[in-house]
Short mmCIF file of C-alpha atoms in Angstrom, two decimals:
data_model
loop_
_atom_site.label_atom_id
_atom_site.label_comp_id
_atom_site.label_asym_id
_atom_site.label_seq_id
_atom_site.Cartn_x
_atom_site.Cartn_y
_atom_site.Cartn_z
CA TYR R 730 -142.61 -120.68 -137.40
CA LEU R 731 -140.80 -121.15 -141.14
CA ARG R 732 -138.39 -123.10 -140.18
CA GLU R 733 -139.25 -125.32 -137.41
CA VAL R 734 -143.29 -125.75 -138.61
CA MET R 735 -142.93 -125.32 -141.89
CA GLY R 736 -139.41 -127.03 -142.54
CA PHE R 737 -137.99 -124.23 -144.49
CA SER R 738 -134.30 -124.30 -144.03
CA TYR R 739 -132.62 -121.11 -142.59
CA ASP R 740 -131.31 -119.27 -144.99
CA VAL R 741 -134.81 -119.21 -146.89
CA ALA R 742 -136.59 -118.31 -143.82
CA ASN R 743 -133.87 -115.70 -143.20
CA ALA R 744 -134.19 -114.22 -146.17
CA VAL R 745 -138.02 -113.94 -146.46
CA LEU R 746 -138.26 -112.56 -142.75
CA ALA R 747 -135.33 -109.90 -143.80
CA ALA R 748 -137.85 -108.69 -146.79
CA GLY R 749 -140.60 -108.10 -144.12
CA ALA R 750 -143.30 -110.31 -142.66
CA ASP R 751 -146.59 -108.66 -141.71
CA ASP R 752 -148.37 -111.20 -143.27
CA VAL R 753 -147.57 -114.77 -142.21
CA THR R 754 -149.38 -116.60 -145.22
CA ASP R 755 -147.68 -114.16 -147.62
CA ALA R 756 -144.55 -115.04 -145.94
CA ILE R 757 -145.07 -118.95 -146.48
CA ALA R 758 -145.98 -118.11 -150.05
CA ARG R 759 -142.55 -116.36 -150.64
CA ALA R 760 -140.38 -119.30 -148.83
CA THR R 761 -142.39 -122.09 -150.99
CA ALA R 762 -141.06 -120.03 -154.20
CA LEU R 763 -137.85 -119.05 -153.23
CA SER R 764 -137.31 -122.79 -152.09
CA GLU R 765 -138.72 -124.27 -154.94
CA ALA R 766 -136.98 -121.76 -157.29
CA ARG R 767 -133.71 -122.84 -155.44
CA ALA R 768 -134.32 -126.76 -156.13
CA SER R 769 -135.12 -126.13 -159.74
CA ASP R 770 -132.19 -123.59 -160.57
CA VAL R 771 -129.97 -126.24 -162.48
CA GLU R 772 -128.28 -123.10 -164.52
CA GLY R 773 -127.05 -121.48 -161.24
CA HIS R 774 -128.96 -117.94 -161.82
CA LEU R 775 -130.51 -118.18 -158.50
CA ALA R 776 -127.09 -118.85 -156.52
CA ALA R 777 -125.28 -116.51 -158.86
CA ILE R 778 -127.94 -113.59 -158.19
CA SER R 779 -127.67 -114.31 -154.50
CA ALA R 780 -123.51 -114.16 -154.56
CA ALA R 781 -124.31 -110.89 -156.73
CA PHE R 782 -126.38 -109.54 -154.02
CA LYS R 783 -123.87 -110.34 -151.32
CA ARG R 784 -121.34 -108.37 -153.24
CA ILE R 785 -124.00 -105.38 -153.64
CA GLN R 786 -124.42 -105.30 -149.98
CA ASN R 787 -120.96 -105.66 -149.16
CA ILE R 788 -120.01 -103.03 -151.55
CA LEU R 789 -122.51 -100.48 -150.25
CA ARG R 790 -121.70 -101.48 -146.62
CA GLN R 791 -118.21 -100.48 -147.13
CA ALA R 792 -119.72 -97.33 -148.69
CA ARG R 793 -121.46 -96.42 -146.34
CA GLU R 794 -118.52 -97.02 -143.41
CA ARG R 795 -116.38 -94.74 -145.97
CA GLY R 796 -119.43 -92.01 -145.64
CA GLU R 797 -120.09 -92.50 -149.27
CA SER R 798 -123.30 -91.10 -150.31
CA TYR R 799 -125.32 -92.16 -153.24
CA ASP R 800 -129.18 -92.40 -154.00
CA THR R 801 -131.46 -95.70 -154.74
CA GLY R 802 -131.63 -94.54 -158.67
CA ALA R 803 -128.52 -94.12 -161.10
CA VAL R 804 -128.87 -91.42 -163.59
CA ALA R 805 -128.39 -93.32 -166.50
CA ASP R 806 -127.21 -90.39 -169.22
CA VAL R 807 -123.94 -90.54 -166.34
CA LEU R 808 -123.20 -94.51 -167.04
CA THR R 809 -119.86 -95.03 -169.01
CA GLU R 810 -119.62 -98.13 -169.63
CA PRO R 811 -121.71 -100.87 -171.62
CA GLN R 812 -121.99 -103.26 -169.02
CA GLU R 813 -123.73 -100.83 -166.86
CA ARG R 814 -125.69 -99.18 -169.32
CA ALA R 815 -127.16 -103.00 -170.35
CA LEU R 816 -127.61 -103.48 -166.32
CA HIS R 817 -129.59 -99.86 -165.96
CA GLN R 818 -131.56 -101.04 -169.31
CA GLN R 819 -132.28 -104.50 -168.28
CA PHE R 820 -133.00 -103.66 -164.92
CA THR R 821 -135.20 -100.90 -165.86
CA ALA R 822 -137.32 -103.19 -168.13
CA VAL R 823 -137.60 -106.23 -165.19
CA ALA R 824 -138.13 -104.53 -162.26
CA PRO R 825 -141.65 -103.18 -163.30
CA GLU R 826 -142.39 -106.88 -164.27
CA VAL R 827 -141.22 -108.24 -161.03
CA GLU R 828 -143.38 -105.44 -159.12
CA SER R 829 -146.28 -106.34 -160.82
CA LEU R 830 -146.08 -110.41 -160.18
CA ARG R 831 -144.96 -109.61 -156.84
CA GLN R 832 -148.07 -107.58 -156.30
CA GLN R 833 -150.01 -110.49 -157.97
CA HIS R 834 -148.17 -112.96 -155.34
CA ARG R 835 -146.78 -114.76 -158.52
CA TYR R 836 -143.44 -115.21 -156.28
CA GLY R 837 -142.05 -118.43 -158.32
CA ASP R 838 -142.51 -116.20 -161.49
CA ALA R 839 -140.79 -113.02 -160.26
CA LEU R 840 -137.92 -114.95 -159.00
CA ALA R 841 -137.38 -116.38 -162.50
CA ARG R 842 -137.33 -112.64 -163.80
CA ILE R 843 -135.05 -111.32 -161.42
CA ALA R 844 -132.91 -114.77 -162.21
CA SER R 845 -132.78 -113.92 -165.92
CA LEU R 846 -131.10 -110.85 -164.73
CA ARG R 847 -127.81 -113.10 -164.14
CA PRO R 848 -125.92 -112.40 -167.79
CA VAL R 849 -126.11 -108.45 -167.14
CA VAL R 850 -125.15 -108.72 -163.49
CA ASP R 851 -122.08 -110.86 -164.04
CA ALA R 852 -120.91 -108.87 -166.98
CA PHE R 853 -121.03 -105.74 -164.62
CA PHE R 854 -119.23 -107.21 -162.00
CA ASP R 855 -116.71 -108.57 -164.44
CA LYS R 856 -116.04 -105.62 -166.19
CA VAL R 857 -116.77 -102.38 -164.32
CA MET R 858 -115.46 -101.15 -161.14
CA VAL R 859 -117.87 -99.61 -158.63
CA MET R 860 -115.53 -98.12 -156.20
CA VAL R 861 -113.33 -95.73 -158.86
CA PRO R 862 -111.99 -92.65 -157.72
CA ASP R 863 -114.31 -90.19 -159.79
CA ALA R 864 -116.34 -89.25 -157.13
CA ALA R 865 -119.50 -88.62 -159.65
CA LEU R 866 -119.04 -91.55 -161.13
CA ARG R 867 -118.64 -93.82 -158.30
CA ARG R 868 -121.74 -92.56 -156.48
CA ASN R 869 -124.01 -93.05 -159.67
CA ARG R 870 -122.68 -96.61 -160.22
CA LEU R 871 -123.53 -97.15 -156.17
CA SER R 872 -126.81 -95.69 -156.96
CA LEU R 873 -127.65 -98.29 -159.41
CA ILE R 874 -126.30 -101.10 -157.32
CA ALA R 875 -128.40 -99.69 -154.45
CA GLU R 876 -131.29 -99.02 -156.70
CA VAL R 877 -130.87 -102.86 -158.23
CA ALA R 878 -130.73 -104.13 -154.52
CA GLY R 879 -133.66 -101.85 -153.31
CA ARG R 880 -135.88 -102.97 -155.99
CA PHE R 881 -135.62 -106.58 -155.94
CA SER R 882 -135.50 -107.69 -152.22
CA SER R 883 -139.19 -107.08 -151.40
CA ILE R 884 -139.76 -110.67 -152.05
CA ALA R 885 -136.63 -111.79 -150.38
CA ASP R 886 -132.87 -110.51 -149.44
CA PHE R 887 -131.39 -112.38 -151.45
CA SER R 888 -127.55 -111.98 -149.84
CA GLU R 889 -129.25 -114.20 -147.13
CA ILE R 890 -129.08 -117.55 -149.40
CA VAL R 891 -126.24 -119.73 -148.62
CA SER R 892 -124.83 -121.18 -151.55
CA SER R 893 -124.15 -124.79 -151.58
#
């Protein structure tokens, strides 16, 4: 329906449906917001966030395949690198705002807040190795990225977005 009747691209439809679609009107609203955000993404923030989510999903999948365990909440006191502390701090500040906007069905605003995390997400992946030898540190880093992906995937699964 999203693709054939409403005309959304296949990846936007897949991203919205992967996040859940119990309400057709809500799924259309999320697909509309995602399409509009993509069209206005001149600075590439949404594309970068989508790439980061793909990377997160790949890391988490590989960790599961290796039998790694992790939670969906990092322990802030265990974060050692400035970039992972910055990601945790920014994520902790933005997540409640995104959830509030999501509950108000203000998906465009929620997507803009998620995209605002691009600098800290980029810095995290540029400077922090998730799969380190130290098991406790590795588990905490996996938990951090799992929490980021989990909390922000209620609007759309950004890993489904194809960059142009």
